[in-house]
Coordinates of C-alpha atoms in Angstrom, one line a residue:
Chain K
X1 CA 0.0 0.0 0.0
X2 CA 2.7 2.5 1.0
X3 CA 4.6 1.6 -2.2
X4 CA 1.5 2.3 -4.3
X5 CA 1.4 5.8 -2.9
X6 CA 5.0 6.4 -3.7
X7 CA 4.6 4.9 -7.2
X8 CA 1.7 7.3 -7.8
X9 CA 3.9 10.2 -6.9
X10 CA 6.7 9.0 -9.1
X11 CA 4.2 8.5 -12.0
X12 CA 3.0 12.0 -11.6
X13 CA 6.6 13.3 -11.6
X14 CA 7.3 11.1 -14.7
X15 CA 4.4 12.7 -16.5
X16 CA 5.5 16.2 -15.7
X17 CA 9.1 15.4 -16.8
X18 CA 7.8 14.1 -20.1
X19 CA 5.8 17.3 -20.5
X20 CA 9.0 19.3 -20.0
X21 CA 10.9 17.0 -22.4
X22 CA 8.3 17.7 -25.1
X23 CA 8.0 21.4 -24.4
X24 CA 11.5 22.3 -23.5
X25 CA 12.6 25.3 -25.6
X26 CA 16.3 24.4 -25.6
X27 CA 18.0 21.0 -25.9
X28 CA 19.3 21.5 -22.4
X29 CA 15.8 21.5 -21.0
X30 CA 15.1 18.3 -22.8
X31 CA 18.3 16.8 -21.4
X32 CA 17.4 17.8 -17.9
X33 CA 14.0 16.2 -18.3
X34 CA 15.5 13.1 -19.8
X35 CA 17.8 12.8 -16.8
X36 CA 14.8 13.2 -14.5
X37 CA 12.9 10.6 -16.5
X38 CA 15.8 8.2 -16.0
X39 CA 15.9 8.8 -12.3
X40 CA 12.1 8.3 -12.1
X41 CA 12.5 5.1 -14.0
X42 CA 15.0 3.8 -11.4
X43 CA 12.7 4.8 -8.5
X44 CA 9.7 3.3 -10.3
X45 CA 11.6 0.0 -10.8
X46 CA 12.7 -0.2 -7.2
X47 CA 9.3 0.6 -5.8
X48 CA 7.6 -1.7 -8.2
X49 CA 9.9 -4.5 -7.2
X50 CA 9.0 -3.9 -3.5
X51 CA 5.3 -3.7 -4.3
X52 CA 5.3 -7.0 -6.0
X53 CA 7.5 -8.6 -3.4
X54 CA 10.4 -9.3 -5.6
X55 CA 12.9 -6.5 -4.8
X56 CA 15.8 -8.4 -6.5
X57 CA 15.4 -6.2 -9.6
X58 CA 17.4 -3.5 -7.8
X59 CA 20.6 -4.6 -9.4
X60 CA 19.1 -3.3 -12.7
X61 CA 18.4 0.0 -11.0
X62 CA 22.0 0.5 -10.3
X63 CA 22.9 -0.2 -13.9
X64 CA 20.2 2.2 -15.0
X65 CA 21.7 4.9 -12.8
X66 CA 25.1 4.5 -14.4
X67 CA 23.6 4.4 -17.9
X68 CA 21.6 7.5 -17.3
X69 CA 24.7 9.3 -16.2
X70 CA 26.7 8.0 -19.3
X71 CA 24.0 9.2 -21.7
X72 CA 23.7 12.6 -20.1
X73 CA 27.5 13.2 -20.0
X74 CA 27.9 12.0 -23.6
X75 CA 25.4 14.5 -24.9
X76 CA 26.9 17.3 -22.7
X77 CA 30.4 16.5 -23.9
X78 CA 29.2 16.7 -27.4
X79 CA 27.8 20.2 -26.7
X80 CA 31.0 21.3 -25.0
X81 CA 33.5 19.9 -27.5
X82 CA 31.6 19.2 -30.6
X83 CA 32.8 15.6 -30.5
X84 CA 33.1 12.8 -28.0
X85 CA 36.4 13.1 -26.3
X86 CA 38.4 15.1 -28.8
X87 CA 38.9 18.8 -28.3
X88 CA 37.5 20.1 -31.6
X89 CA 37.9 23.7 -30.8
X90 CA 40.1 25.1 -33.7
X91 CA 41.9 27.4 -31.3
X92 CA 42.9 24.7 -29.0
X93 CA 43.5 22.0 -31.6
X94 CA 46.9 20.5 -31.5
X95 CA 48.1 17.9 -34.0
X96 CA 49.7 14.9 -32.4
X97 CA 49.9 12.9 -35.5
Chain X
X1 CA 5.8 -3.2 18.3
X2 CA 9.0 -2.4 16.5
X3 CA 7.6 -3.6 13.2
X4 CA 4.7 -1.2 13.6
X5 CA 7.1 1.6 14.3
X6 CA 9.2 0.7 11.3
X7 CA 6.0 0.6 9.2
X8 CA 4.9 4.1 10.4
X9 CA 8.4 5.4 9.7
X10 CA 8.6 4.1 6.2
X11 CA 5.0 5.4 5.5
X12 CA 6.2 8.8 6.5
X13 CA 9.4 8.5 4.5
X14 CA 7.8 7.2 1.4
X15 CA 5.0 9.7 1.4
X16 CA 7.3 12.6 2.1
X17 CA 9.7 11.3 -0.6
X18 CA 6.9 11.1 -3.1
X19 CA 5.8 14.6 -2.1
X20 CA 9.3 16.0 -2.6
X21 CA 9.5 14.1 -5.9
X22 CA 6.3 15.7 -7.2
X23 CA 7.3 19.1 -5.9
X24 CA 10.6 18.9 -7.8
X25 CA 8.8 17.8 -11.0
X26 CA 6.2 20.6 -10.7
X27 CA 9.0 23.0 -10.4
X28 CA 10.6 21.6 -13.5
X29 CA 7.5 22.3 -15.6
X30 CA 6.6 25.6 -14.0
X31 CA 9.9 27.4 -13.6
X32 CA 10.8 30.1 -16.1
X33 CA 14.2 29.1 -17.4
X34 CA 16.8 26.3 -17.5
X35 CA 18.7 27.2 -14.4
X36 CA 15.7 27.5 -12.1
X37 CA 14.4 24.2 -13.5
X38 CA 17.7 22.6 -12.6
X39 CA 17.4 24.0 -9.2
X40 CA 14.0 22.5 -8.7
X41 CA 15.0 19.1 -10.1
X42 CA 17.7 18.9 -7.4
X43 CA 14.9 18.8 -4.9
X44 CA 13.6 15.5 -6.3
X45 CA 17.1 14.2 -7.0
X46 CA 18.2 14.6 -3.4
X47 CA 15.4 14.7 -0.9
X48 CA 12.9 12.8 -3.1
X49 CA 15.2 9.9 -4.0
X50 CA 16.8 9.9 -0.5
X51 CA 13.5 9.7 1.4
X52 CA 12.0 7.1 -1.0
X53 CA 15.1 4.9 -0.6
X54 CA 15.1 5.4 3.1
X55 CA 11.6 4.1 3.3
X56 CA 12.6 1.1 1.2
X57 CA 15.6 0.4 3.3
X58 CA 13.4 0.4 6.4
X59 CA 11.1 -2.1 4.7
X60 CA 14.0 -4.3 3.5
X61 CA 15.5 -4.6 7.0
X62 CA 19.1 -5.5 7.6
X63 CA 19.9 -7.5 4.5
X64 CA 21.9 -7.3 1.2
X65 CA 18.9 -5.6 -0.3
X66 CA 19.3 -2.6 2.0
X67 CA 22.9 -2.3 1.0
X68 CA 21.9 -2.3 -2.6
X69 CA 19.4 0.4 -2.1
X70 CA 21.9 2.5 -0.3
X71 CA 24.2 2.0 -3.2
X72 CA 21.5 3.2 -5.6
X73 CA 21.1 6.3 -3.5
X74 CA 24.8 7.0 -3.4
X75 CA 25.2 6.5 -7.1
X76 CA 22.2 8.7 -7.8
X77 CA 23.4 11.5 -5.5
X78 CA 26.9 11.5 -7.0
X79 CA 25.8 11.2 -10.6
X80 CA 23.0 13.8 -10.2
X81 CA 25.4 16.4 -8.9
X82 CA 27.9 15.7 -11.7
X83 CA 25.3 15.7 -14.4
X84 CA 23.8 18.9 -13.1
X85 CA 27.1 20.6 -13.0
X86 CA 28.0 19.4 -16.5
X87 CA 24.6 20.6 -17.7
X88 CA 25.0 24.1 -16.3
X89 CA 28.5 24.3 -17.7
X90 CA 27.5 23.2 -21.1
X91 CA 24.5 25.6 -21.1
X92 CA 26.6 28.5 -20.1
X93 CA 29.2 27.6 -22.6
X94 CA 26.5 27.5 -25.2
X95 CA 25.5 31.1 -24.3
X96 CA 22.4 30.5 -22.1
X97 CA 21.7 33.4 -19.9
X98 CA 20.0 33.0 -16.6
X99 CA 16.8 34.9 -16.0
X100 CA 17.1 37.3 -13.1
X101 CA 14.8 39.8 -11.6
X102 CA 15.5 43.4 -12.5
X103 CA 14.9 46.1 -9.9
X104 CA 11.4 46.6 -11.3
X105 CA 10.5 42.9 -10.9
X106 CA 10.7 41.9 -14.6
X107 CA 12.7 38.8 -15.5
X108 CA 15.7 39.7 -17.7
X109 CA 18.2 37.4 -19.2
X110 CA 21.5 38.3 -17.5
X111 CA 25.0 37.4 -18.5
X112 CA 26.5 35.6 -15.6
X113 CA 29.7 37.5 -16.0
X114 CA 27.8 40.5 -14.5
X115 CA 27.1 38.5 -11.4
X116 CA 30.3 36.5 -10.9
X117 CA 33.1 38.5 -12.5
X118 CA 35.7 36.0 -11.3
X119 CA 34.1 33.4 -13.5
X120 CA 34.1 35.7 -16.5
X121 CA 37.5 34.6 -17.7
X122 CA 36.4 31.0 -18.3
X123 CA 32.7 31.2 -19.1
X124 CA 31.8 34.4 -20.9
X125 CA 32.0 34.8 -24.6
X126 CA 30.3 38.1 -25.4
X127 CA 31.8 40.2 -22.6
X128 CA 35.2 38.5 -22.4
X129 CA 37.0 41.7 -23.5
X130 CA 35.3 43.9 -21.0
X131 CA 35.6 41.7 -18.0
X132 CA 39.0 42.8 -16.7
X133 CA 38.0 46.4 -16.2
X134 CA 34.5 45.6 -14.9
X135 CA 35.6 42.5 -13.0
X136 CA 37.7 44.5 -10.5
X137 CA 35.2 47.2 -9.7
X138 CA 32.1 45.2 -8.5
X139 CA 34.0 43.1 -6.0
X140 CA 35.2 45.9 -3.7
X141 CA 31.9 47.6 -4.3
X142 CA 30.0 44.5 -3.1
X143 CA 32.2 44.3 0.0
X144 CA 31.4 47.9 0.8
X145 CA 27.7 47.6 0.4
X146 CA 27.5 44.5 2.5
X147 CA 29.7 46.0 5.1
X148 CA 27.9 49.3 5.4
X149 CA 24.4 48.2 6.3
X150 CA 25.5 45.7 8.9
X151 CA 26.2 48.3 11.7
X152 CA 22.5 49.0 11.6
X153 CA 21.7 52.1 9.6
X154 CA 18.1 52.5 8.8
X155 CA 16.8 51.1 5.5
X156 CA 16.1 54.6 4.3
X157 CA 19.8 55.5 3.7
X158 CA 20.8 52.2 2.1
X159 CA 17.8 51.0 0.1
X160 CA 19.5 52.2 -3.0
X161 CA 22.5 50.0 -2.6
X162 CA 21.7 47.1 -0.4
X163 CA 18.7 45.2 -1.9
X164 CA 20.1 45.7 -5.3
X165 CA 23.4 44.2 -4.6
X166 CA 22.9 41.5 -7.1
X167 CA 21.1 43.3 -9.9
X168 CA 23.4 46.3 -9.6
X169 CA 25.8 45.3 -12.4
X170 CA 22.9 44.5 -14.7
X171 CA 21.7 48.0 -14.4
X172 CA 25.1 49.2 -15.5
X173 CA 24.9 46.9 -18.4
X174 CA 21.5 48.2 -19.8
Chain F
X1 CA -1.9 -0.8 -9.8
X2 CA 0.1 -2.7 -12.4
X3 CA -2.4 -1.7 -15.1
X4 CA -2.3 1.9 -14.1
X5 CA 1.5 1.9 -14.3
X6 CA 1.3 0.3 -17.7
X7 CA -1.3 2.7 -19.0
X8 CA 0.7 5.8 -17.8
X9 CA 3.9 4.5 -19.2
X10 CA 2.4 3.6 -22.6
X11 CA 0.7 6.9 -22.9
X12 CA 3.9 8.7 -22.2
X13 CA 5.7 6.6 -24.7
X14 CA 3.1 7.6 -27.3
X15 CA 3.5 11.3 -26.4
X16 CA 7.3 11.0 -26.7
X17 CA 7.0 9.3 -30.1
X18 CA 4.9 12.2 -31.3
X19 CA 7.5 14.6 -29.9
X20 CA 10.3 12.8 -31.7
X21 CA 8.4 13.1 -35.0
X22 CA 7.6 16.8 -34.5
X23 CA 10.9 18.1 -33.3
X24 CA 13.3 19.2 -36.0
X25 CA 16.4 19.6 -33.9
X26 CA 18.3 16.3 -34.0
X27 CA 20.0 16.8 -30.6
X28 CA 16.5 17.0 -29.1
X29 CA 15.6 13.8 -31.0
X30 CA 18.6 12.0 -29.6
X31 CA 17.7 13.1 -26.1
X32 CA 14.1 12.2 -26.5
X33 CA 15.0 8.8 -27.8
X34 CA 17.1 8.1 -24.7
X35 CA 14.1 9.1 -22.6
X36 CA 12.0 6.8 -24.7
X37 CA 14.3 3.9 -24.0
X38 CA 14.2 4.4 -20.3
X39 CA 10.4 4.4 -20.4
X40 CA 10.3 1.4 -22.6
X41 CA 12.7 -0.4 -20.2
X42 CA 10.3 0.4 -17.4
X43 CA 7.4 -1.1 -19.4
X44 CA 9.5 -4.3 -19.9
X45 CA 10.3 -4.3 -16.2
X46 CA 6.6 -4.1 -15.3
X47 CA 5.9 -6.9 -17.8
X48 CA 8.5 -9.0 -15.9
X49 CA 10.9 -9.3 -18.8
X50 CA 14.0 -8.3 -16.9
X51 CA 16.6 -9.3 -19.5
X52 CA 14.8 -7.3 -22.2
X53 CA 14.6 -4.3 -19.9
X54 CA 18.3 -4.6 -19.3
X55 CA 19.0 -4.8 -23.0
X56 CA 16.7 -2.0 -23.8
X57 CA 18.3 0.3 -21.3
X58 CA 21.9 -0.5 -22.2
X59 CA 21.4 -0.5 -26.0
X60 CA 18.7 2.1 -26.3
X61 CA 19.8 4.6 -23.7
X62 CA 23.5 3.8 -23.5
X63 CA 25.2 2.9 -26.8
X64 CA 22.6 4.2 -29.2
X65 CA 22.8 7.7 -27.7
X66 CA 26.6 7.7 -28.1
X67 CA 26.5 6.3 -31.6
X68 CA 23.7 8.8 -32.7
X69 CA 25.8 11.6 -31.3
X70 CA 28.8 10.3 -33.3
X71 CA 26.7 10.3 -36.4
X72 CA 25.4 13.8 -35.6
X73 CA 29.0 15.0 -35.6
X74 CA 29.2 14.1 -39.3
X75 CA 25.9 15.8 -40.3
X76 CA 23.9 18.9 -39.5
X77 CA 21.9 19.2 -36.3
X78 CA 18.7 20.4 -38.0
X79 CA 16.6 17.9 -39.8
X80 CA 16.0 18.9 -43.5
X81 CA 12.5 19.7 -44.6
X82 CA 10.9 16.7 -46.3
X83 CA 10.9 17.1 -50.1
X84 CA 7.9 14.8 -50.8
X85 CA 4.5 14.8 -49.3
X86 CA 4.4 12.2 -46.4
X87 CA 1.1 10.8 -47.6
X88 CA 2.4 7.5 -49.1
X89 CA 4.6 6.6 -46.1
X90 CA 1.8 7.4 -43.8
X91 CA -0.5 5.1 -45.7
X92 CA 2.1 2.3 -45.7
X93 CA 2.8 2.7 -42.0
X94 CA -0.9 2.9 -41.2
X95 CA -1.6 -0.3 -43.2
X96 CA 1.2 -2.2 -41.6
X97 CA 0.1 -1.1 -38.1
X98 CA -3.5 -2.2 -38.9
X99 CA -2.3 -5.6 -40.2
X100 CA -0.2 -6.1 -37.1
X101 CA -3.1 -5.2 -34.8
X102 CA -5.3 -7.6 -36.8
X103 CA -2.6 -10.3 -36.2
X104 CA -2.8 -9.8 -32.5
X105 CA -6.4 -10.7 -32.5
X106 CA -5.4 -14.4 -33.0
X107 CA -3.0 -14.4 -30.1
X108 CA -4.0 -16.2 -26.9
X109 CA -4.8 -14.0 -23.9
X110 CA -1.9 -12.6 -22.0
X111 CA -0.4 -15.2 -19.7
X112 CA -2.9 -18.0 -20.3
X113 CA -1.6 -21.4 -19.4
X114 CA -3.0 -23.6 -22.2
X115 CA -1.2 -22.0 -25.1
X116 CA 1.3 -24.0 -27.3
X117 CA 4.0 -21.8 -25.8
X118 CA 3.3 -23.1 -22.3
X119 CA 2.3 -26.7 -23.0
X120 CA 5.1 -28.1 -25.2
X121 CA 8.8 -27.3 -24.5
X122 CA 8.2 -24.6 -21.9
X123 CA 6.8 -26.9 -19.3
X124 CA 9.7 -29.3 -19.8
X125 CA 12.2 -26.5 -19.2
X126 CA 10.3 -25.2 -16.2
X127 CA 10.4 -28.7 -14.7
X128 CA 14.1 -29.4 -15.4
X129 CA 15.5 -25.9 -14.9
X130 CA 16.1 -25.8 -11.1
X131 CA 17.6 -29.3 -11.0
X132 CA 19.9 -28.8 -13.9
X133 CA 21.0 -25.2 -13.7
X134 CA 20.0 -23.9 -10.3
X135 CA 19.1 -20.5 -11.8
X136 CA 15.7 -19.2 -10.5
X137 CA 15.0 -17.2 -13.6
X138 CA 14.1 -19.6 -16.4
X139 CA 14.6 -17.0 -19.2
X140 CA 18.1 -16.3 -18.0
X141 CA 18.9 -20.0 -17.7
X142 CA 17.6 -20.7 -21.2
X143 CA 19.6 -17.7 -22.6
X144 CA 22.8 -18.3 -20.8
X145 CA 22.8 -22.1 -20.4
X146 CA 20.6 -24.1 -22.7
X147 CA 21.4 -22.0 -25.7
X148 CA 24.6 -20.5 -24.4
X149 CA 26.5 -21.0 -27.7
X150 CA 23.8 -19.1 -29.6
X151 CA 24.0 -16.2 -27.1
X152 CA 27.8 -16.3 -27.5
X153 CA 27.4 -16.0 -31.3
X154 CA 25.0 -13.1 -30.9
X155 CA 27.4 -11.3 -28.6
X156 CA 30.2 -11.8 -31.1
X157 CA 28.1 -10.4 -33.9
X158 CA 27.1 -7.4 -31.9
X159 CA 30.6 -6.8 -30.8
X160 CA 31.9 -7.0 -34.3
X161 CA 29.3 -4.6 -35.5
X162 CA 30.2 -2.2 -32.8
X163 CA 33.9 -2.3 -33.7
X164 CA 33.0 -1.8 -37.4
X165 CA 30.9 1.3 -36.6
X166 CA 33.7 2.7 -34.4
X167 CA 36.3 2.2 -37.2
X168 CA 34.0 3.9 -39.7
X169 CA 33.5 6.9 -37.5
X170 CA 37.1 7.2 -36.7
X171 CA 38.1 7.0 -40.4
X172 CA 35.6 9.8 -41.3
X173 CA 37.0 12.0 -38.5
X174 CA 40.6 11.6 -39.7
X175 CA 39.8 12.2 -43.3
X176 CA 38.0 15.4 -42.4
X177 CA 40.9 16.6 -40.4
X178 CA 43.3 16.0 -43.2
X179 CA 41.2 18.2 -45.5
X180 CA 41.5 21.1 -43.2

């Protein structure tokens, strides 16, 4: 019962996050919302596991958390440097080859 | 007896956690710009997640499961902070300007160089050339305005300087 | 409760799909796709398909995002305006969807016990599983033990494909730099 209440809250939050992801004027707003959606998915997963009495699914929650982080950071790195991992700024570009 | 107590505690934690979670999400849809939205998401990312997981830990009891949930919380707290920081940095680098209240109450996009001159060297693109001159004046100015009202002069003499300590540089700008 | 969760999640999935179609900025599309993957993984989770949820999250939200960004690096970030009217593709997609929905009418009800799926081999595996492999999740034991070589082959194929994509992206990048 208590998990149902918490799940309801998380579902409401998930809906609001999706609204922001669809509305978001900039890509950063969408990214923020996507991050929140990932967090909500993790909480939903954990709470759902507890509600159905099989909380072993939590291992997957940890993986989701790490993946969510990777996705967000990949997109942000892209914004910052124009590529994944290489400084693409022409001013800073050095040619090691 | 103890189990009832634990149940009540986890009821409180889960309900409060869900409330924090919803509050953060409402803020994310209602706030006016990116930075305020990030600010409100941090509510659900720290208090919401923390309380929800605290409730679940109480229900799990002393077991491997509780350790796993604690691990989830730690990972979420750490990654949330890092992701938020990276998001703000990328947004500033991209030229996003935070909305700030002007003296007359309107929300105006403000270059953060105006607010934090010491950051200007790294973050600002448009005002980068002007920051060295401007960057030195506001800092002692701020120190003076903060130091003056403290001894307890009436608001009448200082209203011009003190409440506008933050928007002051923006006024110079426009 | 489970039905409510499913309904909410599926509605949100539909909304995000429309968003993906409508948005022209490709960064936004990548971000929305990653959010879509997390929602889809949650749906799989609620449907009790843990392994599929795992795959969906790691492939959809993890590697796909990175690969799509790598591809975006080579192209423009704004989607071009369509040159042809989307009427014919819409008709094709609509027809295919209708046929698929028509096909589901013949399926047995969700989770019923007297389907061919649950009466022939499945029951056998369910009976032998615990004694032979000692893995409580039958899907996992079938994937990793009974058809372990098949899974190994799949993994090799996916790994090779990943290496191929990485090499392609790398070569493009180098060629571009040399032109400069």
